[in-house]
PDB file of C-alpha atoms in Angstrom:
ATOM      1  CA  MET S   1     122.729  91.571  83.940  1.00  0.00           C
ATOM      2  CA  ARG S   2     121.047  94.031  85.373  1.00  0.00           C
ATOM      3  CA  LEU S   3     120.521  92.916  88.662  1.00  0.00           C
ATOM      4  CA  ASP S   4     124.343  90.944  89.208  1.00  0.00           C
ATOM      5  CA  GLY S   5     124.646  90.043  92.774  1.00  0.00           C
ATOM      6  CA  LYS S   6     121.770  91.737  93.656  1.00  0.00           C
ATOM      7  CA  VAL S   7     119.849  89.465  96.798  1.00  0.00           C
ATOM      8  CA  VAL S   8     116.307  89.604  96.482  1.00  0.00           C
ATOM      9  CA  LEU S   9     113.483  88.248  98.092  1.00  0.00           C
ATOM     10  CA  VAL S  10     109.892  87.430  96.190  1.00  0.00           C
ATOM     11  CA  THR S  11     106.779  86.511  98.217  1.00  0.00           C
ATOM     12  CA  GLY S  12     103.733  84.731  96.467  1.00  0.00           C
ATOM     13  CA  ALA S  13     106.537  82.927  94.261  1.00  0.00           C
ATOM     14  CA  SER S  14     105.449  80.610  93.220  1.00  0.00           C
ATOM     15  CA  ARG S  15     103.184  80.730  90.236  1.00  0.00           C
ATOM     16  CA  GLY S  16     101.997  83.619  88.448  1.00  0.00           C
ATOM     17  CA  ILE S  17     103.241  86.974  89.104  1.00  0.00           C
ATOM     18  CA  GLY S  18     105.734  85.467  91.180  1.00  0.00           C
ATOM     19  CA  LEU S  19     106.966  83.316  89.419  1.00  0.00           C
ATOM     20  CA  GLY S  20     107.415  85.441  86.497  1.00  0.00           C
ATOM     21  CA  ILE S  21     109.423  88.343  89.374  1.00  0.00           C
ATOM     22  CA  VAL S  22     111.637  85.232  90.591  1.00  0.00           C
ATOM     23  CA  GLU S  23     112.936  84.619  86.647  1.00  0.00           C
ATOM     24  CA  ARG S  24     113.615  87.660  84.976  1.00  0.00           C
ATOM     25  CA  PHE S  25     115.539  88.830  88.082  1.00  0.00           C
ATOM     26  CA  HIS S  26     117.283  85.467  88.137  1.00  0.00           C
ATOM     27  CA  GLU S  27     117.872  85.789  84.660  1.00  0.00           C
ATOM     28  CA  GLU S  28     119.244  89.371  85.466  1.00  0.00           C
ATOM     29  CA  GLY S  29     122.519  87.483  87.397  1.00  0.00           C
ATOM     30  CA  ALA S  30     119.995  88.558  90.955  1.00  0.00           C
ATOM     31  CA  ILE S  31     120.472  86.089  94.256  1.00  0.00           C
ATOM     32  CA  VAL S  32     116.896  85.242  94.307  1.00  0.00           C
ATOM     33  CA  TYR S  33     114.817  84.029  97.897  1.00  0.00           C
ATOM     34  CA  ALA S  34     111.417  82.599  96.251  1.00  0.00           C
ATOM     35  CA  GLY S  35     109.078  82.482  99.099  1.00  0.00           C
ATOM     36  CA  SER S  36     105.536  80.736  98.724  1.00  0.00           C
ATOM     37  CA  THR S  37     104.120  78.697 101.409  1.00  0.00           C
ATOM     38  CA  SER S  38     104.164  76.024  99.585  1.00  0.00           C
ATOM     39  CA  ASN S  39     107.668  76.394  98.443  1.00  0.00           C
ATOM     40  CA  PRO S  40     107.283  73.364  95.386  1.00  0.00           C
ATOM     41  CA  SER S  41     110.528  71.884  94.500  1.00  0.00           C
ATOM     42  CA  GLY S  42     111.412  71.631  90.601  1.00  0.00           C
ATOM     43  CA  VAL S  43     109.367  74.802  89.610  1.00  0.00           C
ATOM     44  CA  TYR S  44     112.205  77.478  90.216  1.00  0.00           C
ATOM     45  CA  PRO S  45     115.101  77.782  87.641  1.00  0.00           C
ATOM     46  CA  ASP S  46     118.353  76.138  89.097  1.00  0.00           C
ATOM     47  CA  GLY S  47     120.358  78.717  91.443  1.00  0.00           C
ATOM     48  CA  VAL S  48     116.695  79.894  92.848  1.00  0.00           C
ATOM     49  CA  THR S  49     116.283  78.902  96.768  1.00  0.00           C
ATOM     50  CA  GLY S  50     113.168  78.383  97.857  1.00  0.00           C
ATOM     51  CA  ILE S  51     112.048  79.136 101.153  1.00  0.00           C
ATOM     52  CA  THR S  52     108.726  78.761 103.266  1.00  0.00           C
ATOM     53  CA  LEU S  53     107.128  81.719 103.570  1.00  0.00           C
ATOM     54  CA  ASP S  54     103.302  82.258 104.978  1.00  0.00           C
ATOM     55  CA  VAL S  55     103.576  86.049 104.764  1.00  0.00           C
ATOM     56  CA  ALA S  56     100.702  86.610 107.725  1.00  0.00           C
ATOM     57  CA  ASP S  57     102.514  84.673 109.926  1.00  0.00           C
ATOM     58  CA  GLU S  58     105.283  87.134 111.430  1.00  0.00           C
ATOM     59  CA  ALA S  59     107.218  84.286 112.925  1.00  0.00           C
ATOM     60  CA  GLN S  60     108.170  83.230 109.268  1.00  0.00           C
ATOM     61  CA  TRP S  61     109.115  86.786 108.288  1.00  0.00           C
ATOM     62  CA  LYS S  62     111.417  86.837 110.280  1.00  0.00           C
ATOM     63  CA  THR S  63     113.187  83.403 110.249  1.00  0.00           C
ATOM     64  CA  ALA S  64     113.130  83.926 106.554  1.00  0.00           C
ATOM     65  CA  ILE S  65     115.082  87.245 106.635  1.00  0.00           C
ATOM     66  CA  LYS S  66     117.110  86.134 108.970  1.00  0.00           C
ATOM     67  CA  GLN S  67     118.411  82.448 107.188  1.00  0.00           C
ATOM     68  CA  ILE S  68     119.443  85.050 104.013  1.00  0.00           C
ATOM     69  CA  VAL S  69     120.552  87.710 105.586  1.00  0.00           C
ATOM     70  CA  GLU S  70     123.599  84.923 108.003  1.00  0.00           C
ATOM     71  CA  ALA S  71     123.060  83.024 104.180  1.00  0.00           C
ATOM     72  CA  ARG S  72     124.386  86.984 102.026  1.00  0.00           C
ATOM     73  CA  GLY S  73     125.208  89.468 104.569  1.00  0.00           C
ATOM     74  CA  ARG S  74     122.300  91.522 103.131  1.00  0.00           C
ATOM     75  CA  ILE S  75     118.862  92.030 101.399  1.00  0.00           C
ATOM     76  CA  ASP S  76     118.813  94.279  98.449  1.00  0.00           C
ATOM     77  CA  CYS S  77     115.494  93.943  97.385  1.00  0.00           C
ATOM     78  CA  LEU S  78     112.370  92.878  98.727  1.00  0.00           C
ATOM     79  CA  VAL S  79     109.528  92.402  96.127  1.00  0.00           C
ATOM     80  CA  ASN S  80     106.051  92.106  97.941  1.00  0.00           C
ATOM     81  CA  ASN S  81     103.998  90.595  96.061  1.00  0.00           C
ATOM     82  CA  ALA S  82     101.546  87.703  97.449  1.00  0.00           C
ATOM     83  CA  GLY S  83      97.840  88.513  96.844  1.00  0.00           C
ATOM     84  CA  ILE S  84      94.487  86.829  97.950  1.00  0.00           C
ATOM     85  CA  ALA S  85      91.686  87.729  96.383  1.00  0.00           C
ATOM     86  CA  VAL S  86      87.888  87.695  97.613  1.00  0.00           C
ATOM     87  CA  TYR S  87      84.540  88.721  95.863  1.00  0.00           C
ATOM     88  CA  ASP S  88      81.933  89.744  98.716  1.00  0.00           C
ATOM     89  CA  GLY S  89      81.069  92.860  98.818  1.00  0.00           C
ATOM     90  CA  VAL S  90      80.154  95.065 101.893  1.00  0.00           C
ATOM     91  CA  ALA S  91      76.569  93.750 102.953  1.00  0.00           C
ATOM     92  CA  ASP S  92      77.907  90.164 101.951  1.00  0.00           C
ATOM     93  CA  GLY S  93      81.045  89.970 103.747  1.00  0.00           C
ATOM     94  CA  SER S  94      82.189  88.114 106.105  1.00  0.00           C
ATOM     95  CA  THR S  95      84.762  88.561 108.889  1.00  0.00           C
ATOM     96  CA  GLU S  96      86.751  85.205 107.961  1.00  0.00           C
ATOM     97  CA  ASN S  97      87.236  86.325 104.209  1.00  0.00           C
ATOM     98  CA  TRP S  98      88.244  90.114 105.511  1.00  0.00           C
ATOM     99  CA  ARG S  99      91.050  89.184 108.063  1.00  0.00           C
ATOM    100  CA  LYS S 100      92.094  86.835 105.392  1.00  0.00           C
ATOM    101  CA  VAL S 101      91.781  89.354 102.971  1.00  0.00           C
ATOM    102  CA  ILE S 102      93.774  92.038 105.250  1.00  0.00           C
ATOM    103  CA  GLY S 103      96.572  89.560 106.567  1.00  0.00           C
ATOM    104  CA  VAL S 104      98.171  89.017 103.696  1.00  0.00           C
ATOM    105  CA  ASN S 105      97.209  92.007 101.156  1.00  0.00           C
ATOM    106  CA  GLN S 106      98.091  94.330 103.578  1.00  0.00           C
ATOM    107  CA  ASP S 107      99.819  92.804 107.079  1.00  0.00           C
ATOM    108  CA  GLY S 108     102.199  90.865 105.343  1.00  0.00           C
ATOM    109  CA  VAL S 109     103.398  93.641 102.962  1.00  0.00           C
ATOM    110  CA  PHE S 110     104.057  95.361 107.171  1.00  0.00           C
ATOM    111  CA  PHE S 111     105.175  92.452 108.159  1.00  0.00           C
ATOM    112  CA  GLY S 112     107.511  92.466 104.944  1.00  0.00           C
ATOM    113  CA  MET S 113     108.563  96.488 105.435  1.00  0.00           C
ATOM    114  CA  ARG S 114     109.178  96.433 108.546  1.00  0.00           C
ATOM    115  CA  GLU S 115     111.640  92.355 108.204  1.00  0.00           C
ATOM    116  CA  VAL S 116     114.074  94.392 105.885  1.00  0.00           C
ATOM    117  CA  ILE S 117     114.213  98.422 106.576  1.00  0.00           C
ATOM    118  CA  PRO S 118     116.411  97.640 109.477  1.00  0.00           C
ATOM    119  CA  HIS S 119     118.927  95.672 107.558  1.00  0.00           C
ATOM    120  CA  MET S 120     118.701  98.012 104.558  1.00  0.00           C
ATOM    121  CA  GLN S 121     119.415 100.143 106.935  1.00  0.00           C
ATOM    122  CA  LYS S 122     122.413  99.259 107.756  1.00  0.00           C
ATOM    123  CA  GLU S 123     123.275  99.448 104.305  1.00  0.00           C
ATOM    124  CA  LYS S 124     122.213 102.655 103.109  1.00  0.00           C
ATOM    125  CA  SER S 125     120.645 101.045  99.988  1.00  0.00           C
ATOM    126  CA  GLY S 126     118.193  98.621  99.837  1.00  0.00           C
ATOM    127  CA  SER S 127     114.477  99.320  97.325  1.00  0.00           C
ATOM    128  CA  ILE S 128     111.223  97.929  98.404  1.00  0.00           C
ATOM    129  CA  ILE S 129     107.995  96.991  95.716  1.00  0.00           C
ATOM    130  CA  ASN S 130     104.640  96.481  96.038  1.00  0.00           C
ATOM    131  CA  ILE S 131     102.637  94.742  94.129  1.00  0.00           C
ATOM    132  CA  SER S 132      98.967  96.452  94.454  1.00  0.00           C
ATOM    133  CA  SER S 133      96.752  96.443  91.350  1.00  0.00           C
ATOM    134  CA  ILE S 134      94.755  98.948  89.121  1.00  0.00           C
ATOM    135  CA  TRP S 135      91.903  97.599  91.890  1.00  0.00           C
ATOM    136  CA  GLY S 136      93.718  99.768  94.487  1.00  0.00           C
ATOM    137  CA  LYS S 137      93.096 103.003  92.629  1.00  0.00           C
ATOM    138  CA  ALA S 138      89.733 101.714  90.777  1.00  0.00           C
ATOM    139  CA  ALA S 139      86.851 100.289  92.587  1.00  0.00           C
ATOM    140  CA  VAL S 140      84.121  97.128  90.942  1.00  0.00           C
ATOM    141  CA  ALA S 141      81.715  96.021  92.781  1.00  0.00           C
ATOM    142  CA  GLY S 142      82.413  93.403  95.863  1.00  0.00           C
ATOM    143  CA  ALA S 143      85.895  92.413  96.421  1.00  0.00           C
ATOM    144  CA  HIS S 144      85.548  94.789  99.222  1.00  0.00           C
ATOM    145  CA  ALA S 145      88.275  93.555 101.645  1.00  0.00           C
ATOM    146  CA  TYR S 146      90.633  93.058  98.431  1.00  0.00           C
ATOM    147  CA  HIS S 147      89.869  95.931  97.151  1.00  0.00           C
ATOM    148  CA  ALA S 148      90.301  98.089 100.384  1.00  0.00           C
ATOM    149  CA  SER S 149      93.713  96.386 101.383  1.00  0.00           C
ATOM    150  CA  LYS S 150      95.151  97.170  97.449  1.00  0.00           C
ATOM    151  CA  GLY S 151      94.010 101.077  98.395  1.00  0.00           C
ATOM    152  CA  ALA S 152      96.105 100.733 101.717  1.00  0.00           C
ATOM    153  CA  LEU S 153      99.222  99.556  99.756  1.00  0.00           C
ATOM    154  CA  VAL S 154      99.405 102.891  97.643  1.00  0.00           C
ATOM    155  CA  MET S 155      99.917 105.890 101.340  1.00  0.00           C
ATOM    156  CA  MET S 156     101.968 102.647 103.026  1.00  0.00           C
ATOM    157  CA  THR S 157     104.633 102.812  99.772  1.00  0.00           C
ATOM    158  CA  LYS S 158     104.242 106.744  99.676  1.00  0.00           C
ATOM    159  CA  ASN S 159     104.624 106.875 103.825  1.00  0.00           C
ATOM    160  CA  ALA S 160     107.474 103.811 104.196  1.00  0.00           C
ATOM    161  CA  ALA S 161     108.965 105.664 100.645  1.00  0.00           C
ATOM    162  CA  ILE S 162     109.058 108.913 102.256  1.00  0.00           C
ATOM    163  CA  THR S 163     110.105 108.420 106.094  1.00  0.00           C
ATOM    164  CA  TYR S 164     113.373 106.350 103.997  1.00  0.00           C
ATOM    165  CA  VAL S 165     114.420 108.252 101.087  1.00  0.00           C
ATOM    166  CA  LYS S 166     117.449 109.745 103.121  1.00  0.00           C
ATOM    167  CA  GLU S 167     118.450 106.064 104.066  1.00  0.00           C
ATOM    168  CA  GLY S 168     119.316 105.624 100.382  1.00  0.00           C
ATOM    169  CA  ILE S 169     115.930 103.529  99.828  1.00  0.00           C
ATOM    170  CA  ARG S 170     113.389 103.201  97.752  1.00  0.00           C
ATOM    171  CA  VAL S 171     110.134 102.651  98.145  1.00  0.00           C
ATOM    172  CA  ASN S 172     107.521 102.172  94.920  1.00  0.00           C
ATOM    173  CA  SER S 173     104.021 100.272  93.853  1.00  0.00           C
ATOM    174  CA  VAL S 174     103.558  97.933  91.185  1.00  0.00           C
ATOM    175  CA  HIS S 175      99.457  98.174  89.738  1.00  0.00           C
ATOM    176  CA  PRO S 176      99.191  95.180  87.651  1.00  0.00           C
ATOM    177  CA  GLY S 177      96.034  95.204  85.086  1.00  0.00           C
ATOM    178  CA  PHE S 178      93.733  91.927  84.775  1.00  0.00           C
ATOM    179  CA  ILE S 179      97.262  89.391  84.416  1.00  0.00           C
ATOM    180  CA  ASP S 180      97.092  85.540  83.223  1.00  0.00           C
ATOM    181  CA  THR S 181      98.185  83.500  86.031  1.00  0.00           C
ATOM    182  CA  PRO S 182      96.309  80.371  87.978  1.00  0.00           C
ATOM    183  CA  LEU S 183      94.627  82.761  90.619  1.00  0.00           C
ATOM    184  CA  THR S 184      92.728  84.394  87.210  1.00  0.00           C
ATOM    185  CA  GLN S 185      92.325  80.950  84.893  1.00  0.00           C
ATOM    186  CA  ALA S 186      90.764  79.789  88.192  1.00  0.00           C
ATOM    187  CA  GLN S 187      88.171  82.729  88.381  1.00  0.00           C
ATOM    188  CA  ASP S 188      84.625  83.447  87.217  1.00  0.00           C
ATOM    189  CA  PRO S 189      85.090  83.145  83.498  1.00  0.00           C
ATOM    190  CA  ALA S 190      82.599  86.904  83.829  1.00  0.00           C
ATOM    191  CA  ILE S 191      84.889  88.381  85.372  1.00  0.00           C
ATOM    192  CA  ASN S 192      88.363  87.790  83.353  1.00  0.00           C
ATOM    193  CA  GLU S 193      85.374  88.715  79.653  1.00  0.00           C
ATOM    194  CA  PHE S 194      84.579  91.762  81.354  1.00  0.00           C
ATOM    195  CA  VAL S 195      87.932  93.206  82.482  1.00  0.00           C
ATOM    196  CA  ILE S 196      89.689  92.300  79.437  1.00  0.00           C
ATOM    197  CA  GLY S 197      86.505  93.825  77.171  1.00  0.00           C
ATOM    198  CA  MET S 198      87.439  96.825  79.670  1.00  0.00           C
ATOM    199  CA  THR S 199      90.644  97.167  78.777  1.00  0.00           C
ATOM    200  CA  PRO S 200      92.033  99.419  75.764  1.00  0.00           C
ATOM    201  CA  MET S 201      94.746  97.584  74.216  1.00  0.00           C
ATOM    202  CA  GLY S 202      91.918  94.004  74.493  1.00  0.00           C
ATOM    203  CA  ARG S 203      93.960  91.289  75.748  1.00  0.00           C
ATOM    204  CA  ALA S 204      95.198  90.111  80.038  1.00  0.00           C
ATOM    205  CA  GLY S 205      99.023  91.330  80.314  1.00  0.00           C
ATOM    206  CA  THR S 206     101.478  88.430  80.613  1.00  0.00           C
ATOM    207  CA  PRO S 207     102.762  88.480  84.523  1.00  0.00           C
ATOM    208  CA  ARG S 208     106.448  89.426  82.083  1.00  0.00           C
ATOM    209  CA  GLU S 209     105.575  91.778  81.599  1.00  0.00           C
ATOM    210  CA  ILE S 210     104.706  92.572  85.111  1.00  0.00           C
ATOM    211  CA  ALA S 211     108.724  91.520  85.837  1.00  0.00           C
ATOM    212  CA  ASN S 212     110.099  94.041  83.513  1.00  0.00           C
ATOM    213  CA  GLY S 213     108.335  96.969  85.282  1.00  0.00           C
ATOM    214  CA  CYS S 214     109.392  95.228  89.096  1.00  0.00           C
ATOM    215  CA  LEU S 215     113.027  94.699  87.433  1.00  0.00           C
ATOM    216  CA  TYR S 216     113.152  98.715  86.211  1.00  0.00           C
ATOM    217  CA  LEU S 217     112.548  98.999  89.357  1.00  0.00           C
ATOM    218  CA  ALA S 218     114.401  96.955  91.500  1.00  0.00           C
ATOM    219  CA  SER S 219     118.157  98.105  89.736  1.00  0.00           C
ATOM    220  CA  ASP S 220     119.760 100.632  89.822  1.00  0.00           C
ATOM    221  CA  GLU S 221     118.443 102.579  86.784  1.00  0.00           C
ATOM    222  CA  ALA S 222     115.976 103.521  88.868  1.00  0.00           C
ATOM    223  CA  SER S 223     117.695 105.391  91.413  1.00  0.00           C
ATOM    224  CA  PHE S 224     116.042 108.389  91.667  1.00  0.00           C
ATOM    225  CA  VAL S 225     112.572 106.697  91.475  1.00  0.00           C
ATOM    226  CA  THR S 226     110.804 106.652  95.019  1.00  0.00           C
ATOM    227  CA  GLY S 227     106.810 106.643  95.909  1.00  0.00           C
ATOM    228  CA  ALA S 228     105.863 106.232  92.350  1.00  0.00           C
ATOM    229  CA  GLU S 229     102.745 104.262  91.069  1.00  0.00           C
ATOM    230  CA  LEU S 230     104.061 101.833  88.247  1.00  0.00           C
ATOM    231  CA  VAL S 231     100.414 101.452  86.135  1.00  0.00           C
ATOM    232  CA  ILE S 232     101.325  97.931  84.087  1.00  0.00           C
ATOM    233  CA  ASP S 233      97.494  97.727  82.332  1.00  0.00           C
ATOM    234  CA  GLY S 234      96.662  97.865  79.102  1.00  0.00           C
ATOM    235  CA  GLY S 235      95.480 101.852  79.307  1.00  0.00           C
ATOM    236  CA  TYR S 236      92.871 100.160  81.591  1.00  0.00           C
ATOM    237  CA  LEU S 237      93.242 103.758  83.857  1.00  0.00           C
ATOM    238  CA  ALA S 238      93.130 105.748  81.039  1.00  0.00           C
ATOM    239  CA  GLN S 239      90.037 105.678  80.326  1.00  0.00           C
TER     240      GLN S 239
END
């Protein structure tokens, strides 16, 4: 039980990587709150608490963290997983799409860290895990706002790690490669074929493989790890 009794909030938790993290953390004894815009019933394991959370909405963040802290007295770990992708390039990108992607992928992480860090400071302990992407470190054509937002998470993570390291708070980023999720299943098959074809292992990853990496970062086993970039991509970025 590597997370026994730890109070955790996972965003974007209703499917894909988020749901995989919820399930894995629950298996290891965490007290898990699963945040999503849909907050679907019947999806989460027994004992997991679903909460409605649009990460781009500051007010919903305040409500969610207040709910958790009032119920449990603290929050030990935040996994900023919620994210969206739009495949516009710079020249054909709309302001609406840009702001939507940045609002979820970047603003949402800022709001989340801002809300939980004061509670972690009181406990002199905490782990924040920001889910970035291989496309926060390398580019493909299009997806300009997605690249910008996921790249920003790298430095947002490192800054928070250094700023709060003396207060027992660890902040790390995770960079998944191509993962088989409802999000990737719904996008253009040509994109999927391209990325899998560029992956040395020749296959998609699974949400559980990402969750296993997050489990390590959330646990006390990673007590000397902060500001790190954990790449889980089947060798994509090694090329």
